[in-house]
JSON list of C-alpha atoms in Angstrom, two decimals:
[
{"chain": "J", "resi": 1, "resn": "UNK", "atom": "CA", "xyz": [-151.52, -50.36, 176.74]},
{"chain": "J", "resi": 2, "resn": "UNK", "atom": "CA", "xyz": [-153.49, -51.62, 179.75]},
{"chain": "J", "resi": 3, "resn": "UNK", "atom": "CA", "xyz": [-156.85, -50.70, 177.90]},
{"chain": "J", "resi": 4, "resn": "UNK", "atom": "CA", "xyz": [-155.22, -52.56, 174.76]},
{"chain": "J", "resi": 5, "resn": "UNK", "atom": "CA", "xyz": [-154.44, -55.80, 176.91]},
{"chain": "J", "resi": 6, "resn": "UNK", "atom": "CA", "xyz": [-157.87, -56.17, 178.57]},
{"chain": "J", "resi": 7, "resn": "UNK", "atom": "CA", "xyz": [-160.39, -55.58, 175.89]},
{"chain": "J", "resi": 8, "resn": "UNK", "atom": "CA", "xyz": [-157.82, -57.01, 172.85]},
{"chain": "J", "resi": 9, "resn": "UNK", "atom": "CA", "xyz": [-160.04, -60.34, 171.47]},
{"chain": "J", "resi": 10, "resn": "UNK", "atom": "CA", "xyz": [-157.71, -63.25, 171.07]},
{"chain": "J", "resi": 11, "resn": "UNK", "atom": "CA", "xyz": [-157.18, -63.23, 167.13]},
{"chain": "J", "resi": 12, "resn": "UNK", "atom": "CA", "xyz": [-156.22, -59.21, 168.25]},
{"chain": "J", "resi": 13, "resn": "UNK", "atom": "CA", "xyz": [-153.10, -61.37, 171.01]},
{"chain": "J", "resi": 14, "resn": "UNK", "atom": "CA", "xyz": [-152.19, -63.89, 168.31]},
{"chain": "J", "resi": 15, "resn": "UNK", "atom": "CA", "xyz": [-151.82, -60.92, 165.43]},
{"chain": "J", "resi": 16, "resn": "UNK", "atom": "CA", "xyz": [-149.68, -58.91, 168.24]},
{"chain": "J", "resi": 17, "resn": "UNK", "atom": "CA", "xyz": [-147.88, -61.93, 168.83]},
{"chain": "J", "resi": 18, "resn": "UNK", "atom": "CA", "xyz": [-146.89, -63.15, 165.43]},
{"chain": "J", "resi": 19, "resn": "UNK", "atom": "CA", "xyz": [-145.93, -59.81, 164.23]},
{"chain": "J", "resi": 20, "resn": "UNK", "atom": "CA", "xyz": [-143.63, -59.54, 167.80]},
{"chain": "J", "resi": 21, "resn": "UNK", "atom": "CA", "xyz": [-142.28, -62.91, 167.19]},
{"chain": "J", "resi": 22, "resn": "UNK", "atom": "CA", "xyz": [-141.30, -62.01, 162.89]},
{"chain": "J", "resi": 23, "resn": "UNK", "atom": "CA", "xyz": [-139.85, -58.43, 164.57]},
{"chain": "J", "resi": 24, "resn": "UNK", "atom": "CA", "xyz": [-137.10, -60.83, 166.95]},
{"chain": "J", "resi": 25, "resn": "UNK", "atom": "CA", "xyz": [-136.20, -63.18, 163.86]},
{"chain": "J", "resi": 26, "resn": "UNK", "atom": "CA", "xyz": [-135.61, -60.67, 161.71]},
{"chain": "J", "resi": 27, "resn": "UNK", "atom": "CA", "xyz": [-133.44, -58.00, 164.13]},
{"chain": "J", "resi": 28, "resn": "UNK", "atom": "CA", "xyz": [-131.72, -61.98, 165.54]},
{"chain": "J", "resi": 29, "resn": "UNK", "atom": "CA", "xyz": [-131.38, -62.56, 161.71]},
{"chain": "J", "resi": 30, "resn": "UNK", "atom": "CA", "xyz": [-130.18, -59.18, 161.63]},
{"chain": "J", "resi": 31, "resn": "UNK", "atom": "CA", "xyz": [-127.44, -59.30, 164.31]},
{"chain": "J", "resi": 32, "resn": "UNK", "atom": "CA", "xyz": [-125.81, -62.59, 162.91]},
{"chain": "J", "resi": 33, "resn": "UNK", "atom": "CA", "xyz": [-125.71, -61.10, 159.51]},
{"chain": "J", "resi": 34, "resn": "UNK", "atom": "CA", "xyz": [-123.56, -58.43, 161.17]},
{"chain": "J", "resi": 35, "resn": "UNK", "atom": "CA", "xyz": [-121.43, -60.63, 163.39]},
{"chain": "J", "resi": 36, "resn": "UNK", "atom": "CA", "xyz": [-120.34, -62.64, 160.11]},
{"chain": "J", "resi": 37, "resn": "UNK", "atom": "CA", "xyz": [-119.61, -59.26, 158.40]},
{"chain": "J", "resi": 38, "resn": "UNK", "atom": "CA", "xyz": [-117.61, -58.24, 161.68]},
{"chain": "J", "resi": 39, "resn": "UNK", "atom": "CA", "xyz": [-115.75, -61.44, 161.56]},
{"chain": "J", "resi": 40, "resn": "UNK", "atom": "CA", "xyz": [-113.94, -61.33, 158.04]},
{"chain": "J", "resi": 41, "resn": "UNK", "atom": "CA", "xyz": [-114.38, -64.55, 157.30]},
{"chain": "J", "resi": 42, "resn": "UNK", "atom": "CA", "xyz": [-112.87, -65.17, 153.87]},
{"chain": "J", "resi": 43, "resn": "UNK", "atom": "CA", "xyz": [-115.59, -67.60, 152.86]},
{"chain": "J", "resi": 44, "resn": "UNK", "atom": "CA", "xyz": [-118.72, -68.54, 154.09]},
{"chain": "J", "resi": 45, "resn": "UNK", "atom": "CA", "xyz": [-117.93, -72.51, 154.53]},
{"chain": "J", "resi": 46, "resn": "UNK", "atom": "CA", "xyz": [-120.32, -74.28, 156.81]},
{"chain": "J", "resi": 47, "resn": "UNK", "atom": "CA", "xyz": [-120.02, -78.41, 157.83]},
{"chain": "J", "resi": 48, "resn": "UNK", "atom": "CA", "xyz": [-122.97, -79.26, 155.29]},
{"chain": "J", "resi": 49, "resn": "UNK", "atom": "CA", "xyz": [-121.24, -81.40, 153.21]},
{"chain": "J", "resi": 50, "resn": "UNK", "atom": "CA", "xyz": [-117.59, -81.87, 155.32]},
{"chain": "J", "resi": 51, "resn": "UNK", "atom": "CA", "xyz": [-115.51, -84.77, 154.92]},
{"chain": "J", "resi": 52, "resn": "UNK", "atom": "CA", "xyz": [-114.64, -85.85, 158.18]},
{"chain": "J", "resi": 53, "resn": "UNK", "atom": "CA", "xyz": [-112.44, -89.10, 158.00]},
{"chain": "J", "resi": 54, "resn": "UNK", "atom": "CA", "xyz": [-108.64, -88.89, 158.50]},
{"chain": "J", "resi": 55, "resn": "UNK", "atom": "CA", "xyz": [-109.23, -86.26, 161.76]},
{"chain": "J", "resi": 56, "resn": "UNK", "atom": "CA", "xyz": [-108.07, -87.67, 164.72]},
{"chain": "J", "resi": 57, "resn": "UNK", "atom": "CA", "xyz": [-109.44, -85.79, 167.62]},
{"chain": "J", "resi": 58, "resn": "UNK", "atom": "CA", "xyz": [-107.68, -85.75, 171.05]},
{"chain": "J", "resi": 59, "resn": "UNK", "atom": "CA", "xyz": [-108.87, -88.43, 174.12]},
{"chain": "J", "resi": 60, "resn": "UNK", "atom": "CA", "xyz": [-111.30, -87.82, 175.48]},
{"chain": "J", "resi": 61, "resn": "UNK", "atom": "CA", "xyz": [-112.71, -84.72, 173.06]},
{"chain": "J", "resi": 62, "resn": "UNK", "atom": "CA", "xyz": [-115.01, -85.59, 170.33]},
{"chain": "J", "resi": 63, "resn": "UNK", "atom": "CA", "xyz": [-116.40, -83.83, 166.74]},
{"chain": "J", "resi": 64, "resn": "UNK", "atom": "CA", "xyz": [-119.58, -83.72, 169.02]},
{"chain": "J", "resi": 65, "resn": "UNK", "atom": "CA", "xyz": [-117.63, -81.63, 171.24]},
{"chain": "J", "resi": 66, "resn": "UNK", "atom": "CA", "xyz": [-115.91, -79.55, 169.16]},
{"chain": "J", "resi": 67, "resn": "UNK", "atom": "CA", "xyz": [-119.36, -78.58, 167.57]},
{"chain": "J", "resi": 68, "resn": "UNK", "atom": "CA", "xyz": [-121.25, -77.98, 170.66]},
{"chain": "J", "resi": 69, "resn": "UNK", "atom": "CA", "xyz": [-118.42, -74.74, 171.03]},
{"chain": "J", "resi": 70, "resn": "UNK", "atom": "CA", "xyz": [-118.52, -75.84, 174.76]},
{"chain": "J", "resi": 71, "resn": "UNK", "atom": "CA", "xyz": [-114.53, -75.28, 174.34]},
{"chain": "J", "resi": 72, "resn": "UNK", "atom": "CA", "xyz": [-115.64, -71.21, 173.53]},
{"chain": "J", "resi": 73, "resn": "UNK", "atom": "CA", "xyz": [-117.41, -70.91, 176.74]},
{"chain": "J", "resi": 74, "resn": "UNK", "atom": "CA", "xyz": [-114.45, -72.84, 178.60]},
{"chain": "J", "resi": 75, "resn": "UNK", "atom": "CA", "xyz": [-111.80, -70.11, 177.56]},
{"chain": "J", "resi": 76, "resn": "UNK", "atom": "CA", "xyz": [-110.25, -73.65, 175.45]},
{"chain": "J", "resi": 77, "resn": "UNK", "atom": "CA", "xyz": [-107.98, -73.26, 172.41]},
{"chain": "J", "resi": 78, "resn": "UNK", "atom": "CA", "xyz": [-108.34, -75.64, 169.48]},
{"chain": "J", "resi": 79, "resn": "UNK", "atom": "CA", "xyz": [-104.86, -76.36, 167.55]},
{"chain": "J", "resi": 80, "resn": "UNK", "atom": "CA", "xyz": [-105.93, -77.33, 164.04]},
{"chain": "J", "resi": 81, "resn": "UNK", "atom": "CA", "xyz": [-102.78, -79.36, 162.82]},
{"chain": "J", "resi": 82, "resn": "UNK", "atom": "CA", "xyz": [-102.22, -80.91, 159.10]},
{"chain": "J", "resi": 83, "resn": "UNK", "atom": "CA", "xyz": [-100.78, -80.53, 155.97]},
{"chain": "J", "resi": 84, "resn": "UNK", "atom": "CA", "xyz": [-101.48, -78.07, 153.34]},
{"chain": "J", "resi": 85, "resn": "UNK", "atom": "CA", "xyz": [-104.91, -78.47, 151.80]},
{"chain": "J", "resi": 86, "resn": "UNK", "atom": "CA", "xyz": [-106.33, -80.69, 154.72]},
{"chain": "J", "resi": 87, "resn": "UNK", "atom": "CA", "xyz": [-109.44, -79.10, 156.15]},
{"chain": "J", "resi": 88, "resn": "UNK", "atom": "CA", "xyz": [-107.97, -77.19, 158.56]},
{"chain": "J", "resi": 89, "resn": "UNK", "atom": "CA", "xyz": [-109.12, -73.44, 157.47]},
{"chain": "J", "resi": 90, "resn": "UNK", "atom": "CA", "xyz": [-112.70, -74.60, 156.88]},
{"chain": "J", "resi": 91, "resn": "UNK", "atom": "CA", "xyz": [-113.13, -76.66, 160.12]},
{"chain": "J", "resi": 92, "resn": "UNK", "atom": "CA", "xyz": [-112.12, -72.94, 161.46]},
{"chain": "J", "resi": 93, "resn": "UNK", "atom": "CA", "xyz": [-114.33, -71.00, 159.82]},
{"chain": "J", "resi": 94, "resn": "UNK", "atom": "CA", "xyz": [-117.71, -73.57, 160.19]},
{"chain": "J", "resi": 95, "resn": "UNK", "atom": "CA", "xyz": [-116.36, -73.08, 163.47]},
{"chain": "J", "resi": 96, "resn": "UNK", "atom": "CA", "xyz": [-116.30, -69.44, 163.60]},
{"chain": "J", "resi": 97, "resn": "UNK", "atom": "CA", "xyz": [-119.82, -69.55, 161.67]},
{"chain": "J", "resi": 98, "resn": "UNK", "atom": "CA", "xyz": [-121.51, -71.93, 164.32]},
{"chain": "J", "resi": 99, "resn": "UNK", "atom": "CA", "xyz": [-119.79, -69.24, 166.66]},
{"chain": "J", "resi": 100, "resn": "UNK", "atom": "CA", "xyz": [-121.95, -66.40, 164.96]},
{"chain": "J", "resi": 101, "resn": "UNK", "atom": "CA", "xyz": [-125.11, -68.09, 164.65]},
{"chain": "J", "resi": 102, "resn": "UNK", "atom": "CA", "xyz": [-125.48, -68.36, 168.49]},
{"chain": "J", "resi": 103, "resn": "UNK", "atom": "CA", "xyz": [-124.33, -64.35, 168.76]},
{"chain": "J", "resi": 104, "resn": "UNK", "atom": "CA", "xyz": [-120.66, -64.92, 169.81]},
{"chain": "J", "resi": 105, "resn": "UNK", "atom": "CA", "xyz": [-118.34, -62.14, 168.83]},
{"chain": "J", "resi": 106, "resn": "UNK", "atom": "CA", "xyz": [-116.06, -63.79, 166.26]},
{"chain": "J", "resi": 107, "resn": "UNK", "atom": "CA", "xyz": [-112.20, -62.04, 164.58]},
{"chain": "J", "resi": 108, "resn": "UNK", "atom": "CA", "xyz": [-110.98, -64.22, 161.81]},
{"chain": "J", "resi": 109, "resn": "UNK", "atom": "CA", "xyz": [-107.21, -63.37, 160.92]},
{"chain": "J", "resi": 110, "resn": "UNK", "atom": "CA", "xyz": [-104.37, -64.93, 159.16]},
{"chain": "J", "resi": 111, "resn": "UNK", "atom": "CA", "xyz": [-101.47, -64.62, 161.25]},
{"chain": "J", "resi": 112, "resn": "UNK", "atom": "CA", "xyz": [-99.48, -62.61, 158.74]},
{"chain": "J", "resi": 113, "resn": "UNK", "atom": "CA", "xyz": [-102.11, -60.42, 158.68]},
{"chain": "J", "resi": 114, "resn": "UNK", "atom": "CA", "xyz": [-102.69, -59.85, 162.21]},
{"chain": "J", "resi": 115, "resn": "UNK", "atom": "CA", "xyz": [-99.10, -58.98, 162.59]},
{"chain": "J", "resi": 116, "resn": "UNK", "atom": "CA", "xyz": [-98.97, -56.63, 159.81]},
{"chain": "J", "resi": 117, "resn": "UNK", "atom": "CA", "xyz": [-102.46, -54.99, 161.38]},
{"chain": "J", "resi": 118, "resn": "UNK", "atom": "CA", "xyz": [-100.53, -55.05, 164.72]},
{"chain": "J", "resi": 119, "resn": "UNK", "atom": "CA", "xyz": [-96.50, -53.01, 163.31]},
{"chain": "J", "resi": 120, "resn": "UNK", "atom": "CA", "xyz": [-99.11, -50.41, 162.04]},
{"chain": "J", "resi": 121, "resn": "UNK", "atom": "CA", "xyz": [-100.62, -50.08, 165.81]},
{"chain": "J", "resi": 122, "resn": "UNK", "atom": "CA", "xyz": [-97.85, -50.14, 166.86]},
{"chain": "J", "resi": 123, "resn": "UNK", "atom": "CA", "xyz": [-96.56, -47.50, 164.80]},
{"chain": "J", "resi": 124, "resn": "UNK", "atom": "CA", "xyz": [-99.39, -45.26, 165.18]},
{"chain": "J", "resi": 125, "resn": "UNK", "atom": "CA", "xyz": [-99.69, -45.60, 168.97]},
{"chain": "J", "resi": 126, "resn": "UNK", "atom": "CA", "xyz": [-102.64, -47.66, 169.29]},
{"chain": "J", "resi": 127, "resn": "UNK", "atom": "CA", "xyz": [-102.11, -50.69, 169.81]},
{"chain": "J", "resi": 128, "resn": "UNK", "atom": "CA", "xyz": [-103.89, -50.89, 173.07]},
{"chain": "J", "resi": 129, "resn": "UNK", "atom": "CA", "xyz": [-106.87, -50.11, 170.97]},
{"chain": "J", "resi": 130, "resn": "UNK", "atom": "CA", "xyz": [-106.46, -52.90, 168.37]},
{"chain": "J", "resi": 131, "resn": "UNK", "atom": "CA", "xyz": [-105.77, -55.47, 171.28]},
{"chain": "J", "resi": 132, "resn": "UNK", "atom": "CA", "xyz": [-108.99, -53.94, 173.17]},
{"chain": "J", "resi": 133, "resn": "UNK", "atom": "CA", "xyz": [-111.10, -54.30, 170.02]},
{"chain": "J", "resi": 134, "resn": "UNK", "atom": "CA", "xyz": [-110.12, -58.14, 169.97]},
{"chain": "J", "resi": 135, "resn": "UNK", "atom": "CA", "xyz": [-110.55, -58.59, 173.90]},
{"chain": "J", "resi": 136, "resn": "UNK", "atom": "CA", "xyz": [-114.05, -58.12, 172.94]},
{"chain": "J", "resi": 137, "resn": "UNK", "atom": "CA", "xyz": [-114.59, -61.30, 170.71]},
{"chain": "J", "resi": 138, "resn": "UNK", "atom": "CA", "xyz": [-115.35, -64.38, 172.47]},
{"chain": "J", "resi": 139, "resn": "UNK", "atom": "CA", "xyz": [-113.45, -66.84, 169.80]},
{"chain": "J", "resi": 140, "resn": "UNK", "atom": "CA", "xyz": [-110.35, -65.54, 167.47]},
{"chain": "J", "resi": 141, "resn": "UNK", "atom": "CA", "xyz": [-108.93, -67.85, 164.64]},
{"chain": "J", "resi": 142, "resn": "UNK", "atom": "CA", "xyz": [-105.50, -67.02, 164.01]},
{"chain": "J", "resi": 143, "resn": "UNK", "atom": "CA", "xyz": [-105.31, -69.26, 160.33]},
{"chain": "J", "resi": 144, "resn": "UNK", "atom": "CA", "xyz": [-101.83, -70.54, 158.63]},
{"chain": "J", "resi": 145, "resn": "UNK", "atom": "CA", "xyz": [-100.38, -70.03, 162.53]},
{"chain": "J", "resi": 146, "resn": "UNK", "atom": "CA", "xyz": [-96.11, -69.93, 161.73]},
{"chain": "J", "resi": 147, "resn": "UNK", "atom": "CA", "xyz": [-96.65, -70.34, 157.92]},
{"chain": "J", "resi": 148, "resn": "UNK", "atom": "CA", "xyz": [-94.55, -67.53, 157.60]},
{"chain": "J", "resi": 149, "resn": "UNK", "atom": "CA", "xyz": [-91.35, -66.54, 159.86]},
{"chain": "J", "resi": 150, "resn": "UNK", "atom": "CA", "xyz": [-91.94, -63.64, 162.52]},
{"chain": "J", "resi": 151, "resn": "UNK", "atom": "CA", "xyz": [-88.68, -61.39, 163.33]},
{"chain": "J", "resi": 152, "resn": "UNK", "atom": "CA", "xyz": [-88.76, -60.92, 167.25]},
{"chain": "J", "resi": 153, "resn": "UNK", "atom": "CA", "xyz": [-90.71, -57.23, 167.09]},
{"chain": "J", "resi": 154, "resn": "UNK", "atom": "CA", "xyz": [-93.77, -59.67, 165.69]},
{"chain": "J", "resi": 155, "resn": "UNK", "atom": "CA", "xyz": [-93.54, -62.75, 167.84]},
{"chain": "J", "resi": 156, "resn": "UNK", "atom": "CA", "xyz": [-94.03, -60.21, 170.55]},
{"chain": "J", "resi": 157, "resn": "UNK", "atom": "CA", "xyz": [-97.02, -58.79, 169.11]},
{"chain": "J", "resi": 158, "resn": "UNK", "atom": "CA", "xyz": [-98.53, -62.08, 169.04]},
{"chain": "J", "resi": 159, "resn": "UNK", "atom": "CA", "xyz": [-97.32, -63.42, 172.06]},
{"chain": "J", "resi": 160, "resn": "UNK", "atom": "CA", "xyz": [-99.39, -60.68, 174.18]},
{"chain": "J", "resi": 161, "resn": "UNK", "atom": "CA", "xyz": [-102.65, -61.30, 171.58]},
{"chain": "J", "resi": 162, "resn": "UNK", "atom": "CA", "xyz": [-102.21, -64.86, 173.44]},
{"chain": "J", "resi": 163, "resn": "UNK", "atom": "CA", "xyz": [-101.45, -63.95, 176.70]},
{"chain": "J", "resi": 164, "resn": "UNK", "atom": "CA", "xyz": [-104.67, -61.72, 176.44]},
{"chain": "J", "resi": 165, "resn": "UNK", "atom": "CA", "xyz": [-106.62, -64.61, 176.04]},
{"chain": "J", "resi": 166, "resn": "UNK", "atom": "CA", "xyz": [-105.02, -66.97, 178.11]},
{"chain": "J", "resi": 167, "resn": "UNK", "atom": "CA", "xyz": [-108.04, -68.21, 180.44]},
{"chain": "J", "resi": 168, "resn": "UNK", "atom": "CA", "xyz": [-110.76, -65.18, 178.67]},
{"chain": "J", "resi": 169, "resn": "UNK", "atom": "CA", "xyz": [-110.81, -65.59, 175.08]},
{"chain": "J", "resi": 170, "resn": "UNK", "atom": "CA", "xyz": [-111.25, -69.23, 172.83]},
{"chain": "J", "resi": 171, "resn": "UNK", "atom": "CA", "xyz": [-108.29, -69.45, 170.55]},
{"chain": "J", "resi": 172, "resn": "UNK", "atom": "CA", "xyz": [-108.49, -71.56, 167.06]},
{"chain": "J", "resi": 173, "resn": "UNK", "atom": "CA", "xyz": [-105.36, -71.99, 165.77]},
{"chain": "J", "resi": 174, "resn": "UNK", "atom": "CA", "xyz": [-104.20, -73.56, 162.25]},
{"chain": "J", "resi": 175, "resn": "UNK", "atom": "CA", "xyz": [-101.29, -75.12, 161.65]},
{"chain": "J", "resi": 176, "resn": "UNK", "atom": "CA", "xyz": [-98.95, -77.25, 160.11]},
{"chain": "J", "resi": 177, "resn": "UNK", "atom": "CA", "xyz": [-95.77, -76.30, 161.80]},
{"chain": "J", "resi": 178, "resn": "UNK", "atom": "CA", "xyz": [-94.72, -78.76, 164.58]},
{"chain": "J", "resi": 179, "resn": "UNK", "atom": "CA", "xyz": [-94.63, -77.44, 167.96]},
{"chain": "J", "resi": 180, "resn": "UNK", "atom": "CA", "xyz": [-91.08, -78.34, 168.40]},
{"chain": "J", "resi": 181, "resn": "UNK", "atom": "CA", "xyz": [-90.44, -75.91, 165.11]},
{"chain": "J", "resi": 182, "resn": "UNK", "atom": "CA", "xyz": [-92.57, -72.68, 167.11]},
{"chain": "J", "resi": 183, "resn": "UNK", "atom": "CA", "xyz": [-88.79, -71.69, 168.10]},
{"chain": "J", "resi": 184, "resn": "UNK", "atom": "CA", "xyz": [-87.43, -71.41, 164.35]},
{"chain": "J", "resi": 185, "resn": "UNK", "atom": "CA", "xyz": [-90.84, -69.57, 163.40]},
{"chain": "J", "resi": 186, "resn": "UNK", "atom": "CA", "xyz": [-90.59, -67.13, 166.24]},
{"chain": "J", "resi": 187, "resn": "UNK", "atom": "CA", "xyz": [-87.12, -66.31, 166.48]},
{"chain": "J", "resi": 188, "resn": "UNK", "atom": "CA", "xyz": [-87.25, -66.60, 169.89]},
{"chain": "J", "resi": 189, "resn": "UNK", "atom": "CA", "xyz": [-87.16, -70.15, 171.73]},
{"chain": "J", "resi": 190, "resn": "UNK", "atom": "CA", "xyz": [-88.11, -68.44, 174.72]},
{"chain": "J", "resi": 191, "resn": "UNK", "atom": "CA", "xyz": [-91.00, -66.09, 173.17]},
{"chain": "J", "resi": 192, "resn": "UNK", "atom": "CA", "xyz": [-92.32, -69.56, 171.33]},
{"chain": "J", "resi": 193, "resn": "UNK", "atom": "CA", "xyz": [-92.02, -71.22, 174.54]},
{"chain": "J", "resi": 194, "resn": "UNK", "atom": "CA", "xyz": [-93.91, -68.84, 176.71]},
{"chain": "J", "resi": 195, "resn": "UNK", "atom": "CA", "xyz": [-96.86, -68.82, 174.06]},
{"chain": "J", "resi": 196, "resn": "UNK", "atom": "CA", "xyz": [-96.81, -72.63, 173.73]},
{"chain": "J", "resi": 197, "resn": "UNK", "atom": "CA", "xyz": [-97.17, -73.45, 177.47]},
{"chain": "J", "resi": 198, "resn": "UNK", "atom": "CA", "xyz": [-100.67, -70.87, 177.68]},
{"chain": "J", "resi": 199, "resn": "UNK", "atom": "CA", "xyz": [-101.96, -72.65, 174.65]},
{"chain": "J", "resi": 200, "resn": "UNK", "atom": "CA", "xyz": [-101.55, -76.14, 175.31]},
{"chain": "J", "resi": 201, "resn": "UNK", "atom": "CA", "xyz": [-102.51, -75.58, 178.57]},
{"chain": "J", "resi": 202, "resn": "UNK", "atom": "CA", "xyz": [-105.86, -75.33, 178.39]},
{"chain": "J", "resi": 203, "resn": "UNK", "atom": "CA", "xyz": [-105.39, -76.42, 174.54]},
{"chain": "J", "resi": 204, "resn": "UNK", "atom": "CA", "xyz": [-106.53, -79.38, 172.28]},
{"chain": "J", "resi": 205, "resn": "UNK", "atom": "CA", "xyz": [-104.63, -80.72, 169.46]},
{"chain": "J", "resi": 206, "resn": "UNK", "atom": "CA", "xyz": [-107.13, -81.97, 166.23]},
{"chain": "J", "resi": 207, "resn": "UNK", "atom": "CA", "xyz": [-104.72, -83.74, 163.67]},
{"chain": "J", "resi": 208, "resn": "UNK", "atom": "CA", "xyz": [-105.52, -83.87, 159.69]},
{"chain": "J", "resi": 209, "resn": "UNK", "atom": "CA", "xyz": [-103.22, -87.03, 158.85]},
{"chain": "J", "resi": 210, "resn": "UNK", "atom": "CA", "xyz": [-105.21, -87.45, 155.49]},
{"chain": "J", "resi": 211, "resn": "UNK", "atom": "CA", "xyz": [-104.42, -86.40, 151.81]},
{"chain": "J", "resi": 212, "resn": "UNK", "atom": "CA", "xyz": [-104.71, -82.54, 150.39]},
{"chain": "J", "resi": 213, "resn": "UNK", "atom": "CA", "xyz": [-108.29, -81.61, 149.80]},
{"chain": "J", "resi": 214, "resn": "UNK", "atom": "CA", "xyz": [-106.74, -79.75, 146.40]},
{"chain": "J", "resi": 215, "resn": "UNK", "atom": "CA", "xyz": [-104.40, -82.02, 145.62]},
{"chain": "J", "resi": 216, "resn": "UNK", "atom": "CA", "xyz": [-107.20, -84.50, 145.56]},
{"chain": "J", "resi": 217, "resn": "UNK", "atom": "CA", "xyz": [-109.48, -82.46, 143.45]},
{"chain": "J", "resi": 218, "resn": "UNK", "atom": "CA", "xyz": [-106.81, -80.94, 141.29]},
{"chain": "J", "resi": 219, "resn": "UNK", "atom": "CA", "xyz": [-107.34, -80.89, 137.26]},
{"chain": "J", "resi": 220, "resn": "UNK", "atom": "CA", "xyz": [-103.58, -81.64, 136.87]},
{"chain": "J", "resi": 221, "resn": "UNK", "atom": "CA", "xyz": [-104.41, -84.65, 139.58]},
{"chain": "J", "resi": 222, "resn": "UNK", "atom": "CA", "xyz": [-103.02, -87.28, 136.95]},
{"chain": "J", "resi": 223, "resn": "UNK", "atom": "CA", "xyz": [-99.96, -85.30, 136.13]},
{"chain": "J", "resi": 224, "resn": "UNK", "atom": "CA", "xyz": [-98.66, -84.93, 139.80]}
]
């Protein structure tokens, strides 16, 4: 190699060069093909394109701030909160997708889901496992967050995937169940409670207060 670096002529450097640089883009190229694979996103939404008015963002946090993911390497949560249809699911995945293209570890889950995925840990013994596997991610999006009631056995479940990563792990959230209404959802005031303080804690609240993105489009729009 020595030999090779002091008698290579400089077209012989830029050749090695070039081919070294093509070898990192595609194995980078590589690795964020696999970390959107590994995320289970259910679409493959970017911003290109997003409709952004009607979103109010909190004081003192903009869409500029949102998109740098500075709120990832915080440890911040992001509470997406609207009505059906709104934006809310593809602001998290973009988000999650941003997330991947800078090689952040990314777990995309509806919250039904994760709590059925969770029981079956449970049942089989290994849940540590399934809570290790998402310590590992840097940002989880837990999508259509208290769209369906959780019996107390599952608002446990979730309330240690939060406590987990209170302070370690970004949390995106979507919503459109009123934080007042967590205690209906959860069956437990106390359980809701406990999970609401570690979110909004270090949490942000982005509001959709515009119409439904379906409803808008919809082929029966005229009949509705």
């Amino acid at each position: 190699m020595r030999y090779v670096a002091e008698t290579a002529t400089d077209g012989q450097f830029a050749f090695f060069e070039d081919a070294l640089a093509r070898e990192y883009a595609l194995r980078h190229q590589s690795r964020i093909a696999r970390l959107k694979r590994q995320a289970n996103f259910p679409s493959q939404k970017g911003f290109d394109g997003f409709e952004w008015s009607g979103i109010v963002f909190p004081r003192g946090f903009t869409r500029d701030d949102m998109l740098s993911l500075a709120f990832i390497d915080a440890h911040e949560d992001l509470v997406l909160f609207g009505g059906s249809g709104n934006g809310k699911t593809h602001t998290a995945i973009a988000l999650g997708l941003l997330a991947c293209g800078e090689g952040r570890k990314v777990a995309f889950w509806s919250t039904a889901e994760l709590v059925s995925e969770l029981r079956r840990a449970n049942r089989e013994g290994t849940t540590q496992d399934a809570l290790r596997k998402l310590g590992r991610c840097d940002l989880i999006i837990l999508d259509e967050w208290g769209y369906l009631p959780t019996d107390p056995d599952g608002a446990r479940l979730l309330f240690r995937v939060v406590s987990m990563c209170y302070e370690r792990i970004a949390l995106v959230l979507t919503t459109n169940i009123e934080f007042s209404r967590w205690g209906e959802i959860f069956a437990d005031d106390d359980m809701a409670k406990a999970m609401m303080d570690r979110i909004v804690h270090h949490g942000r609240l982005v509001t959709y207060d515009r119409e439904s993105y379906r409803v808008k489009h919809a082929l029966m729009r005229g009949e509705l």
